[in-house]
Amino acid sequence: MSFAEEPQVTVSTQGEVNADERAYAEEKFAHVMKLAPGPVLHAQLRLAMEPDPARERPAVVKGSLDVDGRSVRAHVAAASMREAIDAFEARLRDRLVHLGERPQSRERRHRDSGPGKWRHGDAPTPHPEYSDRPVDGREIVRRKQLAPGPETPDEAVFDMETLDHDWFLFTNASSGEDSVVHRVPGGFAIVAPNPDPAELERCAAPITVSPLVPARLGVDQAIEVLDLAAEPFVFFLDERTGRGCVVYRRYDGHYGLVAAAE
């Protein structure tokens, strides 16, 4: 779909990214943006070549689009910048096609017709490697509070895919509980205080119940669990408010925190 106004595009580079690689990325980015199912209000593209020679995938491409108020993102890493740019284009293309199917997902919530058909996207694209920062050198460098609207697990998986995340915090439309969906081999899993297996049978996406149960913790306690478990994230319930929170590892080795608003 094409729209009359040209979006505002911000492009930045870090490390040894040459002019030809930047031009190649800008061309690919402009081309794939034309697939957006709505007007692109703003676009960001970042190319980075990590200086660490030990990294297998030092070339990193990250981009985001504001498509009529909805965020669409892709984040990939590869051995060379050209390879990363090509992988990024394919990833973002899939995310935009995925976004175009969102109205069908919303409509399905209001029908009692059983599970719909789940469209598998591209095979997972390697994300950047985590920086091996010592535990005593880590800190929370990003905090985000959100007011998640009620969603079905299917819709939460849909949004997670559109944002190119590995997990997604949401409020379950049927139970009212803050929950998390995340990727597992062969599909997805849900972590919730009181998961309903019968609800998942009605989902189009292959979602199973995680054996994990969110504990009521403080942020410092959750970080201790994160470090001990060596997992990418820990979902917990705030010890004071009872709302869902996620503390997660960032690729720079520090922590991030996402919390549902009170």
Short mmCIF file of C-alpha atoms in Angstrom, two decimals, residues 90-260:
data_model
loop_
_atom_site.label_atom_id
_atom_site.label_comp_id
_atom_site.label_asym_id
_atom_site.label_seq_id
_atom_site.Cartn_x
_atom_site.Cartn_y
_atom_site.Cartn_z
CA ALA A 90 13.44 -9.96 5.22
CA ARG A 91 12.60 -9.75 8.91
CA LEU A 92 10.91 -6.36 8.65
CA ARG A 93 9.01 -7.46 5.54
CA ASP A 94 7.57 -10.39 7.50
CA ARG A 95 6.65 -8.13 10.43
CA LEU A 96 4.77 -5.73 8.12
CA VAL A 97 2.82 -8.53 6.47
CA HIS A 98 2.08 -9.79 9.98
CA LEU A 99 0.78 -6.37 11.02
CA GLY A 100 -1.60 -6.33 8.07
CA GLU A 101 -3.29 -9.43 9.46
CA ARG A 102 -3.97 -7.83 12.87
CA PRO A 103 -7.63 -6.88 12.19
CA GLN A 104 -8.41 -10.53 11.49
CA SER A 105 -6.96 -11.48 14.86
CA ARG A 106 -9.02 -8.84 16.69
CA GLU A 107 -12.18 -9.93 14.90
CA ARG A 108 -11.62 -13.56 15.89
CA ARG A 109 -11.81 -12.65 19.60
CA HIS A 110 -15.52 -11.89 19.20
CA ARG A 111 -16.36 -15.18 17.52
CA ASP A 112 -16.78 -18.50 19.27
CA SER A 113 -15.57 -20.48 16.28
CA GLY A 114 -12.55 -22.23 17.73
CA PRO A 115 -8.96 -21.59 16.77
CA GLY A 116 -8.14 -19.86 13.54
CA LYS A 117 -5.14 -20.55 11.38
CA TRP A 118 -1.73 -19.53 12.68
CA ARG A 119 0.61 -18.10 10.08
CA HIS A 120 4.21 -18.96 10.84
CA GLY A 121 6.63 -16.20 9.95
CA ASP A 122 10.17 -16.51 8.75
CA ALA A 123 12.60 -18.75 10.59
CA PRO A 124 14.09 -17.01 13.64
CA THR A 125 16.84 -14.57 12.69
CA PRO A 126 19.85 -14.40 15.03
CA HIS A 127 19.75 -11.45 17.38
CA PRO A 128 22.96 -9.81 18.65
CA GLU A 129 25.03 -11.66 21.22
CA TYR A 130 24.83 -10.65 24.87
CA SER A 131 27.78 -8.71 26.24
CA ASP A 132 29.48 -10.71 28.99
CA ARG A 133 29.40 -7.94 31.56
CA PRO A 134 30.38 -8.94 35.14
CA VAL A 135 27.41 -9.20 37.50
CA ASP A 136 28.75 -6.50 39.81
CA GLY A 137 28.98 -4.12 36.84
CA ARG A 138 25.34 -4.49 35.76
CA GLU A 139 22.55 -2.04 36.51
CA ILE A 140 19.05 -1.16 35.35
CA VAL A 141 19.58 1.32 32.52
CA ARG A 142 16.07 1.28 31.05
CA ARG A 143 12.74 1.41 32.90
CA LYS A 144 9.39 1.37 31.17
CA GLN A 145 5.91 1.49 32.66
CA LEU A 146 2.97 0.53 30.50
CA ALA A 147 -0.77 0.14 30.80
CA PRO A 148 -1.41 -3.04 28.81
CA GLY A 149 -4.87 -3.30 27.34
CA PRO A 150 -6.76 -6.59 27.66
CA GLU A 151 -5.68 -9.16 25.08
CA THR A 152 -6.06 -12.83 24.38
CA PRO A 153 -2.89 -14.95 24.41
CA ASP A 154 -3.18 -15.13 20.60
CA GLU A 155 -3.19 -11.35 20.33
CA ALA A 156 -0.26 -11.08 22.74
CA VAL A 157 1.79 -13.47 20.59
CA PHE A 158 0.80 -11.42 17.55
CA ASP A 159 2.06 -8.21 19.16
CA MET A 160 5.25 -9.92 20.33
CA GLU A 161 5.95 -11.03 16.76
CA THR A 162 5.24 -7.56 15.35
CA LEU A 163 7.69 -5.99 17.80
CA ASP A 164 10.27 -8.74 17.12
CA HIS A 165 10.51 -9.50 20.85
CA ASP A 166 11.17 -12.83 22.54
CA TRP A 167 8.61 -12.17 25.29
CA PHE A 168 5.62 -9.89 25.81
CA LEU A 169 3.85 -8.61 28.95
CA PHE A 170 0.06 -8.29 28.67
CA THR A 171 -3.18 -8.43 30.65
CA ASN A 172 -5.26 -11.49 29.83
CA ALA A 173 -8.69 -10.43 28.57
CA SER A 174 -10.49 -13.40 30.14
CA SER A 175 -8.78 -13.61 33.55
CA GLY A 176 -7.65 -10.02 34.08
CA GLU A 177 -4.24 -11.32 35.18
CA ASP A 178 -0.94 -9.85 34.08
CA SER A 179 0.80 -12.57 32.09
CA VAL A 180 3.73 -13.12 29.75
CA VAL A 181 4.00 -15.04 26.49
CA HIS A 182 7.44 -16.03 25.27
CA ARG A 183 9.13 -18.10 22.63
CA VAL A 184 9.97 -21.76 23.19
CA PRO A 185 11.16 -24.40 20.71
CA GLY A 186 8.28 -25.16 18.36
CA GLY A 187 6.01 -22.36 19.49
CA PHE A 188 5.22 -20.24 22.53
CA ALA A 189 4.47 -20.55 26.24
CA ILE A 190 2.45 -18.48 28.69
CA VAL A 191 3.51 -17.67 32.24
CA ALA A 192 0.56 -16.63 34.40
CA PRO A 193 -0.56 -16.80 38.04
CA ASN A 194 -3.49 -19.08 37.13
CA PRO A 195 -3.18 -20.23 33.51
CA ASP A 196 -6.18 -21.83 31.81
CA PRO A 197 -5.18 -24.73 29.50
CA ALA A 198 -8.68 -24.77 27.99
CA GLU A 199 -8.22 -21.17 26.83
CA LEU A 200 -5.04 -22.14 25.00
CA GLU A 201 -6.86 -24.90 23.12
CA ARG A 202 -8.90 -22.18 21.44
CA CYS A 203 -5.79 -20.28 20.32
CA ALA A 204 -4.54 -20.35 16.76
CA ALA A 205 -0.90 -19.95 17.86
CA PRO A 206 0.81 -23.02 19.36
CA ILE A 207 0.85 -21.87 23.01
CA THR A 208 1.52 -24.14 25.98
CA VAL A 209 1.44 -23.51 29.73
CA SER A 210 4.86 -22.79 31.19
CA PRO A 211 5.81 -24.69 34.35
CA LEU A 212 7.01 -21.37 35.78
CA VAL A 213 4.80 -19.49 38.22
CA PRO A 214 5.41 -15.77 38.81
CA ALA A 215 6.52 -15.08 42.38
CA ARG A 216 5.82 -11.94 44.38
CA LEU A 217 9.20 -10.21 44.54
CA GLY A 218 11.00 -6.93 44.82
CA VAL A 219 13.08 -5.73 41.87
CA ASP A 220 16.39 -6.57 43.58
CA GLN A 221 15.18 -10.09 44.33
CA ALA A 222 14.06 -10.55 40.72
CA ILE A 223 17.50 -9.47 39.49
CA GLU A 224 19.12 -12.06 41.77
CA VAL A 225 16.89 -14.74 40.23
CA LEU A 226 17.77 -13.48 36.74
CA ASP A 227 21.51 -13.73 37.44
CA LEU A 228 21.27 -17.16 39.06
CA ALA A 229 19.03 -18.66 36.38
CA ALA A 230 21.03 -17.19 33.48
CA GLU A 231 17.75 -16.71 31.62
CA PRO A 232 16.99 -13.77 29.30
CA PHE A 233 14.13 -12.52 31.51
CA VAL A 234 12.23 -13.08 34.77
CA PHE A 235 8.50 -12.38 35.06
CA PHE A 236 7.35 -11.54 38.58
CA LEU A 237 4.58 -9.79 40.51
CA ASP A 238 5.54 -6.57 42.24
CA GLU A 239 5.68 -7.19 45.99
CA ARG A 240 3.78 -3.97 46.70
CA THR A 241 1.23 -3.62 43.89
CA GLY A 242 0.86 -7.21 42.68
CA ARG A 243 1.14 -6.02 39.07
CA GLY A 244 3.20 -7.90 36.51
CA CYS A 245 6.82 -6.90 35.91
CA VAL A 246 9.65 -8.22 33.76
CA VAL A 247 13.34 -7.69 34.42
CA TYR A 248 15.44 -8.69 31.43
CA ARG A 249 18.97 -8.85 30.09
CA ARG A 250 19.93 -6.26 27.51
CA TYR A 251 22.42 -6.99 24.76
CA ASP A 252 24.84 -4.49 26.32
CA GLY A 253 24.97 -6.65 29.46
CA HIS A 254 22.88 -4.36 31.66
CA TYR A 255 19.26 -4.83 32.79
CA GLY A 256 15.92 -3.44 31.66
CA LEU A 257 12.67 -3.33 33.62
CA VAL A 258 9.11 -3.28 32.26
CA ALA A 259 6.24 -2.89 34.73
CA ALA A 260 2.47 -2.77 34.36
#
